[in-house]
Short mmCIF file of C-alpha atoms in Angstrom, two decimals:
data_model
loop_
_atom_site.label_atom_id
_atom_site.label_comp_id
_atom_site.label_asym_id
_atom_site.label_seq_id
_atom_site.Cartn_x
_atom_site.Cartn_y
_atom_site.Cartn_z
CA UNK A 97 23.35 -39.48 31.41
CA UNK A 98 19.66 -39.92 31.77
CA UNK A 99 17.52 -41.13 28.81
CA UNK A 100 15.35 -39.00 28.97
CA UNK A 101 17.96 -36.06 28.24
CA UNK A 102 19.58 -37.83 25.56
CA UNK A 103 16.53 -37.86 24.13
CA UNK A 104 15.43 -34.04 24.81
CA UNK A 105 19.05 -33.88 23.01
CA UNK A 106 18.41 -35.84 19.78
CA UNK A 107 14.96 -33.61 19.33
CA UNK A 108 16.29 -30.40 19.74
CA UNK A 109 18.64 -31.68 17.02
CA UNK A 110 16.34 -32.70 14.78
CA UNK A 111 14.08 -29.62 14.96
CA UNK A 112 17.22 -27.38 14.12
CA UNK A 113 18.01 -29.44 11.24
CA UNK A 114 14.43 -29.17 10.27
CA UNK A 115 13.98 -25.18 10.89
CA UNK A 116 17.43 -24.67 8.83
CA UNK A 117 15.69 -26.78 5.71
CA UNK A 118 12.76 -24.56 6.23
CA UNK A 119 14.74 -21.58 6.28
CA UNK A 120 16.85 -22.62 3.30
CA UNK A 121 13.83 -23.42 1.26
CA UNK A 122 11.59 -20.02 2.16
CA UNK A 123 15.46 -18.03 1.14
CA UNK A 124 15.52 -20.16 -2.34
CA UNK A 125 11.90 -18.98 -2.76
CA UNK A 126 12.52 -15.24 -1.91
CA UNK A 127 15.63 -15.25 -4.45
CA UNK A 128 13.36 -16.70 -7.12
CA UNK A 129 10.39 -14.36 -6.11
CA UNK A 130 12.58 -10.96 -6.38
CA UNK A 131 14.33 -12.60 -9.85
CA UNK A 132 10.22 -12.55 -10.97
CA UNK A 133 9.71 -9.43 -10.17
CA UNK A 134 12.71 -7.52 -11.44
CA UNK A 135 11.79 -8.85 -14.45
CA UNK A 136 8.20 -7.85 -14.01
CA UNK A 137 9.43 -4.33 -13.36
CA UNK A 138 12.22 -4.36 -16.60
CA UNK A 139 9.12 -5.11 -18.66
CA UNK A 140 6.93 -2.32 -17.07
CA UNK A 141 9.95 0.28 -17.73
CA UNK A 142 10.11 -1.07 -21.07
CA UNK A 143 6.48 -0.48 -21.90
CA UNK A 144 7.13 2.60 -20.32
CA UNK A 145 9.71 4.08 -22.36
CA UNK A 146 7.95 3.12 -25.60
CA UNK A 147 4.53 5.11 -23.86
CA UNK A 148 6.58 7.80 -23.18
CA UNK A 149 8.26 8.04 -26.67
CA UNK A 150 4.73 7.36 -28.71
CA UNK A 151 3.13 10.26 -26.52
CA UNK A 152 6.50 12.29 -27.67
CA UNK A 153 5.54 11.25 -30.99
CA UNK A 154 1.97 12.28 -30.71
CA UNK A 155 3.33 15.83 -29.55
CA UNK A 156 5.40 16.29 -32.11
CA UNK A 157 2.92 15.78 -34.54
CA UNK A 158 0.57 18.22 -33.23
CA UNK A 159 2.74 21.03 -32.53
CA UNK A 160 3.86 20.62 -36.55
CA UNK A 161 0.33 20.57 -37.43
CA UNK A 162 0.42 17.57 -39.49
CA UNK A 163 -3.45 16.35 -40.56
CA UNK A 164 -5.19 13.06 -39.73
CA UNK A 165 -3.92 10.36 -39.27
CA UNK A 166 -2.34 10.21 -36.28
CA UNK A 167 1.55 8.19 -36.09
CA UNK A 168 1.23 4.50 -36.10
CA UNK A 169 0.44 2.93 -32.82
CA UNK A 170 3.41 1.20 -31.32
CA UNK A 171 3.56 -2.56 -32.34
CA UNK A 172 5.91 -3.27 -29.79
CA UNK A 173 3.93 -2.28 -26.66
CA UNK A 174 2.42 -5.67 -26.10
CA UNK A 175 5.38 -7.54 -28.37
CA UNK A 176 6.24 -9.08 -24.53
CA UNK A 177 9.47 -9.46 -23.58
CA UNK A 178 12.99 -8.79 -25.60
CA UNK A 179 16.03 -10.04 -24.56
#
């Protein structure tokens, strides 16, 4: 076997072992990426709900007429997260 092709043979070797690190590495990144943002997106449906149930709130008192002052603003809407 020629040197030269022994080689071309260890190279191509070592540039598959280095595109599969690469491509392990971006695939750990991705999984940690998506983890970060499903948590972004429970804590936007949790400030959602508690929007959506103040605003209830707010209704509620209206359409019973109640005076001045309005119901307490939520304390919980920037509380951050709860696990």
């Amino acid at each position: 076997m020629p040197d030269w092709l022994l080689a071309i043979i260890i190279a191509a070797i070592a540039a598959s072992g280095g595109w599969l690190t690469w491509l392990t590495n971006r695939r750990s990144s991705d999984k940690a990426d998506i983890r970060d943002l499903r948590d972004r997106m429970d804590e936007l449906e949790r400030r959602d709900l508690i929007w959506r149930n103040y605003a209830q709130r707010l209704r509620d008192h209206i359409y019973a007429g109640s005076p001045p002052p309005p119901p307490e603003w939520p304390t919980d809407l920037y509380a951050g997260k709860k696990r």
